[in-house]
Amino acid sequence: MIGRLNHVAIAVPDLEAACATYRGALGATVSAPEDLPEHGVTVVFVELPNTKIELLHPFGEASPIASFFEKNPSGGMHHVCYEVEDILAARDRLKSEGARVLGDGEPKIGAHGKPVLFLHPKDFAGTLVELEQA
Amino acid sequence: MIGRLNHVAIAVPDLEAACATYRGALGATVSAPEDLPEHGVTVVFVELPNTKIELLHPFGEASPIASFFEKNPSGGMHHVCYEVEDILAARDRLKSEGARVLGDGEPKIGAHGKPVLFLHPKDFAGTLVELEQA
């Protein structure tokens, strides 16, 4: 069912420093920061030949990643995102297997303008999983 | 400098359950478990079209991932691995930029039979980074 790894998201406390590290020491291609007020994050993409790294930084007062930094002040890996062809079919299959979908279970439009769902980390070995309809 | 994302490693407390989740609920292709006594881990690969997920489980008494489970009993994302063409050149570039290489700074032969180095998470926004000479 799952297809490509769309991205790995890394929550970073200092976006400018993280961009400098990925661009400089690691020599990668790094996008300009993009504020996404409706998602409460600023994102930067590190473009790799086969996938991308999404650097996530809180935007605004009520960022959904604020609690992550309370537990991980230095930042860290936040989630993985797998592509699926049909997000409703994926959701129904996962629910029938006993996996918990976060929120109200309805896909939202994610940071890339496509329908996404998040799955409960406790059902995936401690890993927050995003599904994106590619 | 960095090339493809070789893999994302997820440390899992119950390897059989994690394999069942990735094979069943997520419908992915999952390899047979492989014990790597010299690395203190058992690994399973989830094959995705563009990269792979490495499920890591402790093997033996002195597994290097034992301390990870003390902090994260449910498991979680453990490291990302980026490919580089020349691991010694990559190491020297990173050191000149002030990044810390773990261990004695000399590449070891990693779980895939290729030279690898690990970089200090504090220099990469809380993320343990492995470099593998592809």
Short mmCIF file of C-alpha atoms in Angstrom, two decimals:
data_model
loop_
_atom_site.label_atom_id
_atom_site.label_comp_id
_atom_site.label_asym_id
_atom_site.label_seq_id
_atom_site.Cartn_x
_atom_site.Cartn_y
_atom_site.Cartn_z
CA MET A 1 0.00 0.00 0.00
CA ILE A 2 2.53 2.66 1.00
CA GLY A 3 4.60 4.01 -1.86
CA ARG A 4 7.53 6.42 -1.84
CA LEU A 5 8.95 8.04 1.25
CA ASN A 6 7.80 11.59 0.54
CA HIS A 7 9.90 13.19 3.27
CA VAL A 8 11.43 12.93 6.71
CA ALA A 9 10.53 15.89 8.93
CA ILE A 10 13.08 17.20 11.39
CA ALA A 11 11.96 19.79 13.95
CA VAL A 12 14.68 22.39 14.41
CA PRO A 13 14.89 25.02 17.16
CA ASP A 14 17.02 27.39 15.05
CA LEU A 15 15.97 27.33 11.41
CA GLU A 16 18.75 29.58 10.17
CA ALA A 17 21.42 27.44 11.85
CA ALA A 18 19.89 24.21 10.50
CA CYS A 19 19.79 25.64 6.95
CA ALA A 20 23.42 26.73 7.28
CA THR A 21 24.41 23.22 8.43
CA TYR A 22 22.59 21.44 5.61
CA ARG A 23 23.76 23.92 2.98
CA GLY A 24 27.28 24.32 4.28
CA ALA A 25 28.68 21.34 6.15
CA LEU A 26 26.45 18.80 4.37
CA GLY A 27 26.54 20.58 0.99
CA ALA A 28 22.87 20.03 0.15
CA THR A 29 20.38 22.12 -1.85
CA VAL A 30 18.15 23.96 0.62
CA SER A 31 14.97 25.88 -0.31
CA ALA A 32 13.96 29.31 0.97
CA PRO A 33 11.89 29.23 4.19
CA GLU A 34 8.11 29.22 3.67
CA ASP A 35 5.73 30.32 6.43
CA LEU A 36 2.57 28.25 6.64
CA PRO A 37 0.42 30.15 9.17
CA GLU A 38 -2.51 27.74 8.76
CA HIS A 39 -0.22 24.87 9.82
CA GLY A 40 1.67 26.80 12.50
CA VAL A 41 5.06 26.02 10.98
CA THR A 42 7.77 27.46 8.80
CA VAL A 43 9.22 24.85 6.45
CA VAL A 44 12.44 24.49 4.50
CA PHE A 45 13.10 21.62 2.13
CA VAL A 46 16.44 19.91 1.76
CA GLU A 47 16.35 18.41 -1.73
CA LEU A 48 18.03 15.02 -2.03
CA PRO A 49 18.19 13.01 -5.27
CA ASN A 50 15.54 10.52 -4.12
CA THR A 51 13.45 12.30 -1.45
CA LYS A 52 13.52 15.37 0.76
CA ILE A 53 14.11 16.41 4.33
CA GLU A 54 11.56 18.87 5.70
CA LEU A 55 13.02 21.19 8.34
CA LEU A 56 10.15 22.31 10.59
CA HIS A 57 10.16 25.37 12.81
CA PRO A 58 7.25 26.71 14.90
CA PHE A 59 5.33 29.63 13.43
CA GLY A 60 2.98 31.68 15.61
CA GLU A 61 1.69 31.23 19.13
CA ALA A 62 -0.08 27.88 18.88
CA SER A 63 2.23 25.79 16.75
CA PRO A 64 1.36 22.07 16.70
CA ILE A 65 5.07 21.30 17.11
CA ALA A 66 5.50 23.40 20.29
CA SER A 67 4.96 20.37 22.53
CA PHE A 68 7.65 18.46 20.63
CA PHE A 69 10.20 21.08 21.67
CA GLU A 70 9.10 20.87 25.30
CA LYS A 71 10.23 17.22 25.22
CA ASN A 72 13.10 17.74 22.75
CA PRO A 73 14.57 21.23 23.20
CA SER A 74 17.43 20.47 20.77
CA GLY A 75 14.98 19.33 18.09
CA GLY A 76 14.95 15.94 16.41
CA MET A 77 13.20 13.69 13.93
CA HIS A 78 9.49 14.52 14.03
CA HIS A 79 7.73 12.29 11.49
CA VAL A 80 8.03 10.28 8.30
CA CYS A 81 5.64 10.77 5.39
CA TYR A 82 4.68 7.91 3.10
CA GLU A 83 2.79 8.44 -0.15
CA VAL A 84 -0.42 6.54 -0.86
CA GLU A 85 -2.53 6.50 -4.01
CA ASP A 86 -5.90 6.75 -2.29
CA ILE A 87 -5.93 8.25 1.17
CA LEU A 88 -9.48 7.20 2.05
CA ALA A 89 -8.81 3.60 1.08
CA ALA A 90 -5.56 3.73 3.09
CA ARG A 91 -7.38 5.14 6.11
CA ASP A 92 -10.08 2.47 5.98
CA ARG A 93 -7.51 -0.31 5.66
CA LEU A 94 -5.51 1.04 8.61
CA LYS A 95 -8.59 1.43 10.78
CA SER A 96 -9.68 -2.12 9.97
CA GLU A 97 -6.23 -3.27 11.14
CA GLY A 98 -6.71 -1.42 14.43
CA ALA A 99 -4.42 1.57 13.76
CA ARG A 100 -5.52 4.93 15.14
CA VAL A 101 -5.89 7.93 12.86
CA LEU A 102 -5.28 11.25 14.62
CA GLY A 103 -7.86 14.04 14.73
CA ASP A 104 -11.35 13.42 13.39
CA GLY A 105 -10.13 10.84 10.88
CA GLU A 106 -10.84 13.04 7.85
CA PRO A 107 -7.93 14.00 5.57
CA LYS A 108 -6.76 17.60 5.78
CA ILE A 109 -4.91 19.59 3.15
CA GLY A 110 -1.28 19.34 4.22
CA ALA A 111 1.75 21.56 3.86
CA HIS A 112 2.19 20.49 0.20
CA GLY A 113 -1.43 21.20 -0.79
CA LYS A 114 -2.37 17.53 -0.85
CA PRO A 115 -4.67 15.44 1.40
CA VAL A 116 -2.87 14.07 4.45
CA LEU A 117 -3.59 12.08 7.59
CA PHE A 118 -1.46 11.43 10.65
CA LEU A 119 -1.33 8.05 12.41
CA HIS A 120 -0.84 7.46 16.13
CA PRO A 121 2.86 6.94 17.03
CA LYS A 122 1.96 4.24 19.54
CA ASP A 123 0.71 2.06 16.68
CA PHE A 124 3.96 2.51 14.68
CA ALA A 125 6.80 1.80 17.10
CA GLY A 126 6.93 5.32 18.51
CA THR A 127 7.03 6.99 15.09
CA LEU A 128 4.55 9.63 13.98
CA VAL A 129 3.50 8.62 10.45
CA GLU A 130 1.98 11.00 7.90
CA LEU A 131 0.23 9.62 4.84
CA GLU A 132 -0.03 11.88 1.81
CA GLN A 133 -2.11 11.22 -1.27
CA ALA A 134 0.50 11.65 -3.99
CA MET B 1 27.97 16.77 -0.82
CA ILE B 2 25.32 14.46 0.59
CA GLY B 3 23.54 12.34 -1.99
CA ARG B 4 20.60 9.99 -1.64
CA LEU B 5 18.83 9.27 1.62
CA ASN B 6 20.00 5.69 2.03
CA HIS B 7 17.60 4.85 4.87
CA VAL B 8 15.73 6.04 7.90
CA ALA B 9 16.33 3.82 10.94
CA ILE B 10 13.51 3.21 13.39
CA ALA B 11 14.31 1.43 16.66
CA VAL B 12 11.51 -0.98 17.52
CA PRO B 13 10.98 -2.76 20.85
CA ASP B 14 9.04 -5.65 19.26
CA LEU B 15 10.48 -6.58 15.87
CA GLU B 16 7.81 -9.13 15.01
CA ALA B 17 5.02 -6.66 15.74
CA ALA B 18 6.72 -3.90 13.72
CA CYS B 19 7.18 -6.25 10.74
CA ALA B 20 3.53 -7.26 10.97
CA THR B 21 2.46 -3.60 10.99
CA TYR B 22 4.61 -2.63 8.01
CA ARG B 23 3.69 -5.75 6.04
CA GLY B 24 0.02 -5.83 7.03
CA ALA B 25 -1.50 -2.46 7.86
CA LEU B 26 0.94 -0.48 5.67
CA GLY B 27 1.20 -3.15 2.94
CA ALA B 28 4.94 -2.79 2.38
CA THR B 29 7.60 -5.29 1.32
CA VAL B 30 9.52 -6.36 4.41
CA SER B 31 12.75 -8.40 4.39
CA ALA B 32 13.59 -11.33 6.66
CA PRO B 33 15.30 -10.33 9.94
CA GLU B 34 19.10 -10.41 9.85
CA ASP B 35 21.16 -10.69 13.04
CA LEU B 36 24.31 -8.57 13.00
CA PRO B 37 26.16 -9.67 16.17
CA GLU B 38 29.15 -7.43 15.44
CA HIS B 39 26.80 -4.41 15.41
CA GLY B 40 24.60 -5.56 18.30
CA VAL B 41 21.41 -5.27 16.27
CA THR B 42 18.92 -7.30 14.31
CA VAL B 43 17.76 -5.45 11.18
CA VAL B 44 14.78 -5.70 8.87
CA PHE B 45 14.42 -3.59 5.74
CA VAL B 46 11.16 -2.13 4.57
CA GLU B 47 11.64 -1.64 0.83
CA LEU B 48 10.06 1.51 -0.57
CA PRO B 49 10.27 2.56 -4.24
CA ASN B 50 12.82 5.31 -3.53
CA THR B 51 14.58 4.36 -0.28
CA LYS B 52 14.24 2.02 2.67
CA ILE B 53 13.26 1.99 6.31
CA GLU B 54 15.60 0.05 8.57
CA LEU B 55 13.84 -1.47 11.57
CA LEU B 56 16.44 -1.89 14.33
CA HIS B 57 16.13 -4.22 17.30
CA PRO B 58 18.79 -4.87 19.97
CA PHE B 59 20.83 -8.07 19.58
CA GLY B 60 22.90 -9.39 22.47
CA GLU B 61 23.80 -7.96 25.85
CA ALA B 62 25.65 -4.79 24.88
CA SER B 63 23.62 -3.41 22.02
CA PRO B 64 24.53 0.17 21.05
CA ILE B 65 20.80 0.95 20.84
CA ALA B 66 20.01 -0.20 24.40
CA SER B 67 20.34 3.34 25.77
CA PHE B 68 17.91 4.61 23.14
CA PHE B 69 15.21 2.33 24.58
CA GLU B 70 15.92 3.56 28.10
CA LYS B 71 14.86 7.02 26.91
CA ASN B 72 12.27 5.81 24.38
CA PRO B 73 10.71 2.56 25.60
CA SER B 74 8.13 2.56 22.77
CA GLY B 75 10.87 2.97 20.16
CA GLY B 76 11.13 5.76 17.63
CA MET B 77 13.16 7.27 14.83
CA HIS B 78 16.84 6.56 15.55
CA HIS B 79 18.89 8.04 12.70
CA VAL B 80 18.96 9.08 9.06
CA CYS B 81 21.65 7.84 6.68
CA TYR B 82 22.90 9.96 3.79
CA GLU B 83 25.10 8.59 1.03
CA VAL B 84 28.40 10.27 0.19
CA GLU B 85 30.83 9.48 -2.61
CA ASP B 86 33.99 9.75 -0.54
CA ILE B 87 33.63 9.26 3.19
CA LEU B 88 37.09 10.56 4.11
CA ALA B 89 36.57 13.75 2.12
CA ALA B 90 33.13 14.12 3.73
CA ARG B 91 34.60 13.64 7.19
CA ASP B 92 37.32 16.20 6.62
CA ARG B 93 34.85 18.75 5.27
CA LEU B 94 32.53 18.24 8.25
CA LYS B 95 35.36 18.51 10.76
CA SER B 96 36.58 21.71 9.13
CA GLU B 97 33.03 23.09 9.56
CA GLY B 98 33.13 22.21 13.27
CA ALA B 99 30.88 19.12 13.22
CA ARG B 100 31.79 16.31 15.58
CA VAL B 101 32.35 12.80 14.26
CA LEU B 102 31.49 10.07 16.79
CA GLY B 103 33.99 7.45 17.94
CA ASP B 104 37.62 7.73 16.86
CA GLY B 105 36.72 9.50 13.62
CA GLU B 106 37.72 6.58 11.42
CA PRO B 107 35.07 4.98 9.19
CA LYS B 108 33.80 1.56 10.26
CA ILE B 109 32.23 -1.10 8.09
CA GLY B 110 28.51 -0.64 8.65
CA ALA B 111 25.50 -2.93 8.59
CA HIS B 112 25.48 -2.90 4.75
CA GLY B 113 29.16 -3.81 4.39
CA LYS B 114 30.17 -0.26 3.43
CA PRO B 115 32.25 2.39 5.25
CA VAL B 116 30.15 4.53 7.60
CA LEU B 117 30.56 7.32 10.11
CA PHE B 118 28.12 8.75 12.64
CA LEU B 119 27.86 12.48 13.38
CA HIS B 120 26.97 14.06 16.71
CA PRO B 121 23.22 14.75 17.03
CA LYS B 122 23.89 18.06 18.79
CA ASP B 123 25.47 19.39 15.59
CA PHE B 124 22.45 18.35 13.46
CA ALA B 125 19.36 19.67 15.29
CA GLY B 126 19.03 16.66 17.59
CA THR B 127 19.28 14.13 14.77
CA LEU B 128 21.82 11.32 14.68
CA VAL B 129 23.25 11.33 11.14
CA GLU B 130 25.01 8.36 9.53
CA LEU B 131 27.09 8.85 6.41
CA GLU B 132 27.64 5.86 4.15
CA GLN B 133 30.06 5.68 1.26
CA ALA B 134 27.73 4.47 -1.50
#
